[in-house]
Amino acid sequence: MSTLAESDITLDDVRRQLARHAWRIRRFALRMGEVQGQGYIGQALGLADVLAVAWCHALHIDPANPEWEGRDRFLLSHGHYAIALYAALIEAGVIPEAELDTYGADDSRLPMSGMATYTPGMEMSGGSLGQGLSIGVGMALALRHKGSNAFVYNSMSDGELDEGATWEAALSAAHHQLSNLIVLVDINQQQADGPSQKVMGFEPLADKWQAFGWHVQRINGNDIADVKSAFDRARALRMPVPRVILLDTLMGKGVSFLETREKNHFIRVEAHEWQQAIAELDQAWEAYQ
């Protein structure tokens, strides 16, 4: 079941609600980052709009029962984005907000890298990159054999486009006509070793996915209206093909002094800057309303 009902509200209302969810996801991520003084904050801020649409609009879930058999599955292939997913799970009501301050602590359900055995709503342990899409193909096949209407979403980074296993899985998904598989590629143009395009060039990316037999959309991943429309189109498509949404995002989105950092793959923030970042988000949200 979706966490956001649209039946009695206008499209503008839906977008405003989704923007509020994205603002709160960014706030939660910053608050967790402050606990450790560092983390993959740039990715969390950049992907917040996508996660807001996923967890507060598109996904069919039951927050009170994260293992409900009829749920859509959301795979966090890029496990180092865990802080972003935790923020979304808190906003969706899967994890209590009270656990936020335990981020990265001993015995916490919110470890710094995604671990399915620890965290409600975490479908896979994301260690080495490039594994999520292969797992997603297997899950989508299994759900189809069960006669399930559930979708499998695989969220991955542009760095995973360097992995051969990603493209093998893409071929398999098209071969098996997995119309219940939706891939989300975060194109933030940064990897640990440098700019993604310089590490391993992947353009023209939309043409590549289309040549592999996928339905492709490429959008601004920080435009909440575009993201919602892309998710809706991917679910509604009546074609026997897997779907991919290529999302151009900005690392550190919403916090000006993080957006402009040359290297923000893993961010260390000075103690006084965390509250400065949250204040900037809050000011932007007040202006938006």
CSV table of C-alpha atoms in Angstrom, one decimal:
chain,number,residue,atom,x,y,z
A,1,MET,CA,0.0,0.0,0.0
A,2,SER,CA,1.3,3.5,-0.8
A,3,THR,CA,2.0,5.9,2.0
A,4,LEU,CA,0.5,8.8,0.0
A,5,ALA,CA,-3.1,8.7,-1.3
A,6,GLU,CA,-4.0,10.9,-4.2
A,7,SER,CA,-7.7,10.3,-4.6
A,8,ASP,CA,-8.9,13.5,-2.8
A,9,ILE,CA,-6.1,15.9,-3.5
A,10,THR,CA,-4.8,17.9,-6.6
A,11,LEU,CA,-1.7,17.2,-8.5
A,12,ASP,CA,-0.1,20.4,-7.0
A,13,ASP,CA,-1.0,19.1,-3.5
A,14,VAL,CA,0.7,15.8,-4.3
A,15,ARG,CA,3.9,17.6,-5.5
A,16,ARG,CA,3.9,19.8,-2.4
A,17,GLN,CA,3.6,16.8,-0.1
A,18,LEU,CA,6.3,15.0,-2.0
A,19,ALA,CA,8.6,18.1,-1.7
A,20,ARG,CA,7.9,18.1,2.0
A,21,HIS,CA,8.9,14.4,2.2
A,22,ALA,CA,12.1,15.2,0.4
A,23,TRP,CA,12.9,18.1,2.7
A,24,ARG,CA,12.4,15.9,5.7
A,25,ILE,CA,14.5,13.0,4.2
A,26,ARG,CA,17.4,15.5,3.7
A,27,ARG,CA,17.0,16.7,7.3
A,28,PHE,CA,17.0,13.2,8.7
A,29,ALA,CA,20.1,12.4,6.7
A,30,LEU,CA,21.9,15.5,8.1
A,31,ARG,CA,20.9,14.6,11.6
A,32,MET,CA,22.4,11.1,11.2
A,33,GLY,CA,25.5,12.5,9.7
A,34,GLU,CA,25.9,14.8,12.6
A,35,VAL,CA,25.9,11.8,15.0
A,36,GLN,CA,29.1,10.5,13.3
A,37,GLY,CA,30.5,13.8,12.0
A,38,GLN,CA,30.9,12.4,8.5
A,39,GLY,CA,29.3,10.1,5.9
A,40,TYR,CA,27.8,9.8,2.5
A,41,ILE,CA,25.7,12.9,2.9
A,42,GLY,CA,26.2,14.2,-0.6
A,43,GLN,CA,24.5,11.1,-2.0
A,44,ALA,CA,21.6,11.3,0.5
A,45,LEU,CA,20.9,15.0,-0.3
A,46,GLY,CA,21.2,14.3,-4.1
A,47,LEU,CA,18.8,11.3,-4.1
A,48,ALA,CA,16.3,12.6,-1.6
A,49,ASP,CA,13.7,13.7,-4.2
A,50,VAL,CA,13.9,10.2,-5.8
A,51,LEU,CA,13.5,8.5,-2.4
A,52,ALA,CA,10.6,10.7,-1.5
A,53,VAL,CA,8.7,9.7,-4.6
A,54,ALA,CA,9.7,6.0,-4.2
A,55,TRP,CA,8.8,5.5,-0.5
A,56,CYS,CA,6.0,8.1,-0.1
A,57,HIS,CA,4.2,7.6,-3.4
A,58,ALA,CA,5.2,4.8,-5.7
A,59,LEU,CA,6.0,1.8,-3.6
A,60,HIS,CA,3.3,-0.6,-2.4
A,61,ILE,CA,4.3,-1.3,1.2
A,62,ASP,CA,2.9,-1.8,4.6
A,63,PRO,CA,5.1,0.3,7.0
A,64,ALA,CA,3.8,-1.8,10.0
A,65,ASN,CA,4.8,-5.0,8.2
A,66,PRO,CA,8.0,-4.6,6.2
A,67,GLU,CA,8.0,-8.3,5.2
A,68,TRP,CA,4.5,-8.3,3.8
A,69,GLU,CA,4.6,-10.8,0.9
A,70,GLY,CA,2.7,-8.5,-1.4
A,71,ARG,CA,5.1,-5.6,-1.0
A,72,ASP,CA,7.2,-4.0,-3.8
A,73,ARG,CA,10.9,-4.7,-3.2
A,74,PHE,CA,13.4,-1.8,-3.1
A,75,LEU,CA,17.1,-2.9,-3.5
A,76,LEU,CA,19.8,-0.6,-2.4
A,77,SER,CA,22.6,-1.9,-4.6
A,78,HIS,CA,24.8,1.0,-3.6
A,79,GLY,CA,25.0,0.0,0.0
A,80,HIS,CA,27.0,3.0,1.0
A,81,TYR,CA,23.8,5.1,0.4
A,82,ALA,CA,22.3,3.5,3.5
A,83,ILE,CA,22.0,6.8,5.3
A,84,ALA,CA,19.8,8.0,2.5
A,85,LEU,CA,17.6,4.9,2.7
A,86,TYR,CA,17.3,5.1,6.5
A,87,ALA,CA,16.1,8.6,6.2
A,88,ALA,CA,13.4,7.5,3.7
A,89,LEU,CA,12.4,4.5,5.9
A,90,ILE,CA,12.0,6.9,8.8
A,91,GLU,CA,9.9,9.2,6.7
A,92,ALA,CA,7.8,6.3,5.4
A,93,GLY,CA,7.1,5.1,9.0
A,94,VAL,CA,9.0,1.8,8.7
A,95,ILE,CA,11.6,2.8,11.3
A,96,PRO,CA,10.8,5.1,14.3
A,97,GLU,CA,12.4,8.5,14.2
A,98,ALA,CA,13.7,7.8,17.8
A,99,GLU,CA,16.3,5.4,16.3
A,100,LEU,CA,17.9,8.2,14.2
A,101,ASP,CA,20.5,9.1,16.9
A,102,THR,CA,21.7,5.4,17.0
A,103,TYR,CA,23.1,5.7,13.4
A,104,GLY,CA,26.4,3.9,13.1
A,105,ALA,CA,26.5,2.9,16.8
A,106,ASP,CA,27.1,-0.6,18.2
A,107,ASP,CA,24.0,-2.8,18.1
A,108,SER,CA,22.1,-0.2,16.0
A,109,ARG,CA,19.7,-1.2,13.4
A,110,LEU,CA,21.2,1.6,11.3
A,111,PRO,CA,24.8,0.5,10.4
A,112,MET,CA,26.8,2.8,8.1
A,113,SER,CA,26.5,0.3,5.2
A,114,GLY,CA,23.2,-1.4,4.3
A,115,MET,CA,22.7,-4.8,6.0
A,116,ALA,CA,19.5,-6.7,5.4
A,117,THR,CA,19.8,-8.7,8.6
A,118,TYR,CA,19.7,-5.5,10.7
A,119,THR,CA,17.3,-3.1,9.2
A,120,PRO,CA,13.5,-3.4,8.5
A,121,GLY,CA,12.9,-2.5,4.8
A,122,MET,CA,16.5,-3.3,3.8
A,123,GLU,CA,16.1,-6.0,1.2
A,124,MET,CA,19.8,-6.7,0.5
A,125,SER,CA,23.2,-6.2,2.0
A,126,GLY,CA,25.0,-3.8,-0.3
A,127,GLY,CA,28.7,-4.4,-0.1
A,128,SER,CA,30.6,-4.6,-3.4
A,129,LEU,CA,28.9,-2.5,-6.1
A,130,GLY,CA,27.2,-4.1,-9.1
A,131,GLN,CA,25.3,-6.9,-7.3
A,132,GLY,CA,21.9,-5.3,-6.9
A,133,LEU,CA,20.7,-5.7,-10.5
A,134,SER,CA,21.6,-9.4,-10.6
A,135,ILE,CA,19.6,-9.9,-7.4
A,136,GLY,CA,16.8,-7.8,-8.8
A,137,VAL,CA,16.5,-10.0,-11.9
A,138,GLY,CA,16.3,-13.1,-9.7
A,139,MET,CA,13.6,-11.5,-7.4
A,140,ALA,CA,11.6,-10.3,-10.4
A,141,LEU,CA,11.6,-13.7,-12.0
A,142,ALA,CA,10.6,-15.3,-8.7
A,143,LEU,CA,7.7,-12.9,-8.1
A,144,ARG,CA,6.5,-13.6,-11.7
A,145,HIS,CA,6.6,-17.3,-11.1
A,146,LYS,CA,4.5,-16.8,-7.9
A,147,GLY,CA,2.0,-14.8,-9.9
A,148,SER,CA,2.7,-11.7,-7.8
A,149,ASN,CA,1.9,-8.2,-9.1
A,150,ALA,CA,4.7,-6.7,-7.0
A,151,PHE,CA,7.5,-4.6,-8.6
A,152,VAL,CA,11.2,-4.8,-7.9
A,153,TYR,CA,13.1,-1.5,-7.8
A,154,ASN,CA,16.9,-1.5,-8.0
A,155,SER,CA,18.6,1.7,-7.0
A,156,MET,CA,22.2,1.9,-8.2
A,157,SER,CA,25.0,4.4,-8.8
A,158,ASP,CA,26.5,5.5,-12.0
A,159,GLY,CA,29.8,3.9,-10.7
A,160,GLU,CA,28.1,0.5,-11.1
A,161,LEU,CA,27.9,1.0,-14.8
A,162,ASP,CA,31.6,0.1,-14.8
A,163,GLU,CA,30.7,-3.4,-13.6
A,164,GLY,CA,30.3,-6.2,-16.2
A,165,ALA,CA,27.8,-8.0,-13.9
A,166,THR,CA,25.5,-4.9,-14.3
A,167,TRP,CA,25.3,-5.4,-18.1
A,168,GLU,CA,24.9,-9.1,-17.9
A,169,ALA,CA,21.9,-8.6,-15.6
A,170,ALA,CA,20.5,-6.0,-18.0
A,171,LEU,CA,20.7,-8.5,-20.9
A,172,SER,CA,19.0,-11.2,-18.7
A,173,ALA,CA,16.2,-8.8,-17.7
A,174,ALA,CA,15.4,-8.0,-21.3
A,175,HIS,CA,15.6,-11.6,-22.4
A,176,HIS,CA,13.1,-12.6,-19.7
A,177,GLN,CA,10.9,-9.6,-20.4
A,178,LEU,CA,10.9,-8.5,-16.8
A,179,SER,CA,8.2,-5.8,-16.9
A,180,ASN,CA,8.1,-5.9,-13.1
A,181,LEU,CA,11.7,-4.6,-12.8
A,182,ILE,CA,12.4,-0.9,-12.5
A,183,VAL,CA,16.0,0.3,-12.3
A,184,LEU,CA,16.9,3.7,-10.9
A,185,VAL,CA,20.4,5.0,-11.8
A,186,ASP,CA,21.8,7.9,-9.8
A,187,ILE,CA,23.9,9.8,-12.2
A,188,ASN,CA,25.8,12.2,-9.8
A,189,GLN,CA,29.0,12.1,-11.8
A,190,GLN,CA,31.2,11.2,-8.8
A,191,GLN,CA,33.0,8.1,-7.7
A,192,ALA,CA,35.6,7.5,-5.0
A,193,ASP,CA,38.3,7.6,-7.7
A,194,GLY,CA,37.1,10.8,-9.4
A,195,PRO,CA,34.4,12.0,-11.8
A,196,SER,CA,32.4,9.0,-13.2
A,197,GLN,CA,32.9,9.9,-16.8
A,198,LYS,CA,36.7,10.1,-16.4
A,199,VAL,CA,36.9,6.8,-14.5
A,200,MET,CA,34.9,5.0,-17.2
A,201,GLY,CA,32.9,6.9,-19.9
A,202,PHE,CA,29.4,5.6,-20.2
A,203,GLU,CA,27.6,8.0,-22.6
A,204,PRO,CA,25.4,7.9,-24.6
A,205,LEU,CA,23.8,6.1,-21.7
A,206,ALA,CA,20.1,6.2,-22.8
A,207,ASP,CA,21.1,4.7,-26.1
A,208,LYS,CA,23.0,1.8,-24.4
A,209,TRP,CA,20.1,0.8,-22.2
A,210,GLN,CA,17.7,1.0,-25.1
A,211,ALA,CA,20.0,-1.1,-27.2
A,212,PHE,CA,19.9,-3.7,-24.4
A,213,GLY,CA,16.1,-3.9,-24.8
A,214,TRP,CA,14.9,-1.6,-22.0
A,215,HIS,CA,12.3,1.2,-21.8
A,216,VAL,CA,14.4,4.3,-20.9
A,217,GLN,CA,13.6,7.6,-19.4
A,218,ARG,CA,16.2,10.2,-18.5
A,219,ILE,CA,15.2,13.0,-16.3
A,220,ASN,CA,16.3,15.6,-13.7
A,221,GLY,CA,16.4,13.6,-10.5
A,222,ASN,CA,16.0,16.7,-8.4
A,223,ASP,CA,12.8,17.9,-10.1
A,224,ILE,CA,10.1,16.3,-7.9
A,225,ALA,CA,7.4,16.6,-10.6
A,226,ASP,CA,9.6,15.0,-13.3
A,227,VAL,CA,10.5,12.2,-10.9
A,228,LYS,CA,6.9,11.5,-10.0
A,229,SER,CA,5.9,11.4,-13.6
A,230,ALA,CA,8.7,9.0,-14.5
A,231,PHE,CA,7.8,6.6,-11.7
A,232,ASP,CA,4.2,6.7,-12.8
A,233,ARG,CA,5.1,6.0,-16.4
A,234,ALA,CA,7.4,3.2,-15.5
A,235,ARG,CA,4.7,1.4,-13.5
A,236,ALA,CA,1.9,2.0,-16.0
A,237,LEU,CA,3.8,1.0,-19.1
A,238,ARG,CA,2.1,-1.9,-21.0
A,239,MET,CA,5.1,-3.4,-22.7
A,240,PRO,CA,6.9,-6.7,-21.8
A,241,VAL,CA,10.2,-5.0,-21.1
A,242,PRO,CA,12.2,-3.9,-18.0
A,243,ARG,CA,12.3,-0.2,-17.3
A,244,VAL,CA,15.1,2.1,-16.3
A,245,ILE,CA,15.0,5.7,-15.1
A,246,LEU,CA,18.3,7.6,-15.5
A,247,LEU,CA,18.4,10.3,-12.9
A,248,ASP,CA,20.8,13.3,-13.2
A,249,THR,CA,21.3,14.5,-9.6
A,250,LEU,CA,23.4,17.0,-7.8
A,251,MET,CA,25.5,15.8,-4.9
A,252,GLY,CA,24.7,17.8,-1.8
A,253,LYS,CA,21.5,19.2,-3.2
A,254,GLY,CA,19.9,21.8,-1.0
A,255,VAL,CA,23.0,22.8,1.0
A,256,SER,CA,25.0,25.3,-1.0
A,257,PHE,CA,28.4,24.8,0.6
A,258,LEU,CA,28.1,21.0,0.0
A,259,GLU,CA,26.9,21.4,-3.6
A,260,THR,CA,30.0,23.3,-4.5
A,261,ARG,CA,32.6,21.0,-2.9
A,262,GLU,CA,35.0,19.6,-5.5
A,263,LYS,CA,35.1,16.2,-3.7
A,264,ASN,CA,32.0,15.2,-1.8
A,265,HIS,CA,31.8,11.4,-2.3
A,266,PHE,CA,32.4,11.0,1.4
A,267,ILE,CA,32.0,14.1,3.4
A,268,ARG,CA,33.5,15.3,6.7
A,269,VAL,CA,31.7,18.3,8.0
A,270,GLU,CA,32.8,20.6,10.8
A,271,ALA,CA,30.8,20.5,14.0
A,272,HIS,CA,29.2,23.9,13.5
A,273,GLU,CA,28.3,23.2,9.8
A,274,TRP,CA,25.7,20.6,10.5
A,275,GLN,CA,23.2,23.0,12.0
A,276,GLN,CA,24.1,25.5,9.3
A,277,ALA,CA,23.2,23.0,6.7
A,278,ILE,CA,19.9,22.1,8.4
A,279,ALA,CA,19.0,25.8,8.7
A,280,GLU,CA,19.6,26.3,5.0
A,281,LEU,CA,17.3,23.5,4.2
A,282,ASP,CA,14.6,24.9,6.5
A,283,GLN,CA,14.9,28.4,5.0
A,284,ALA,CA,14.5,26.9,1.5
A,285,TRP,CA,11.4,25.0,2.6
A,286,GLU,CA,9.9,28.0,4.1
A,287,ALA,CA,10.4,30.0,0.9
A,288,TYR,CA,9.0,27.1,-1.2
A,289,GLN,CA,5.7,27.2,0.8
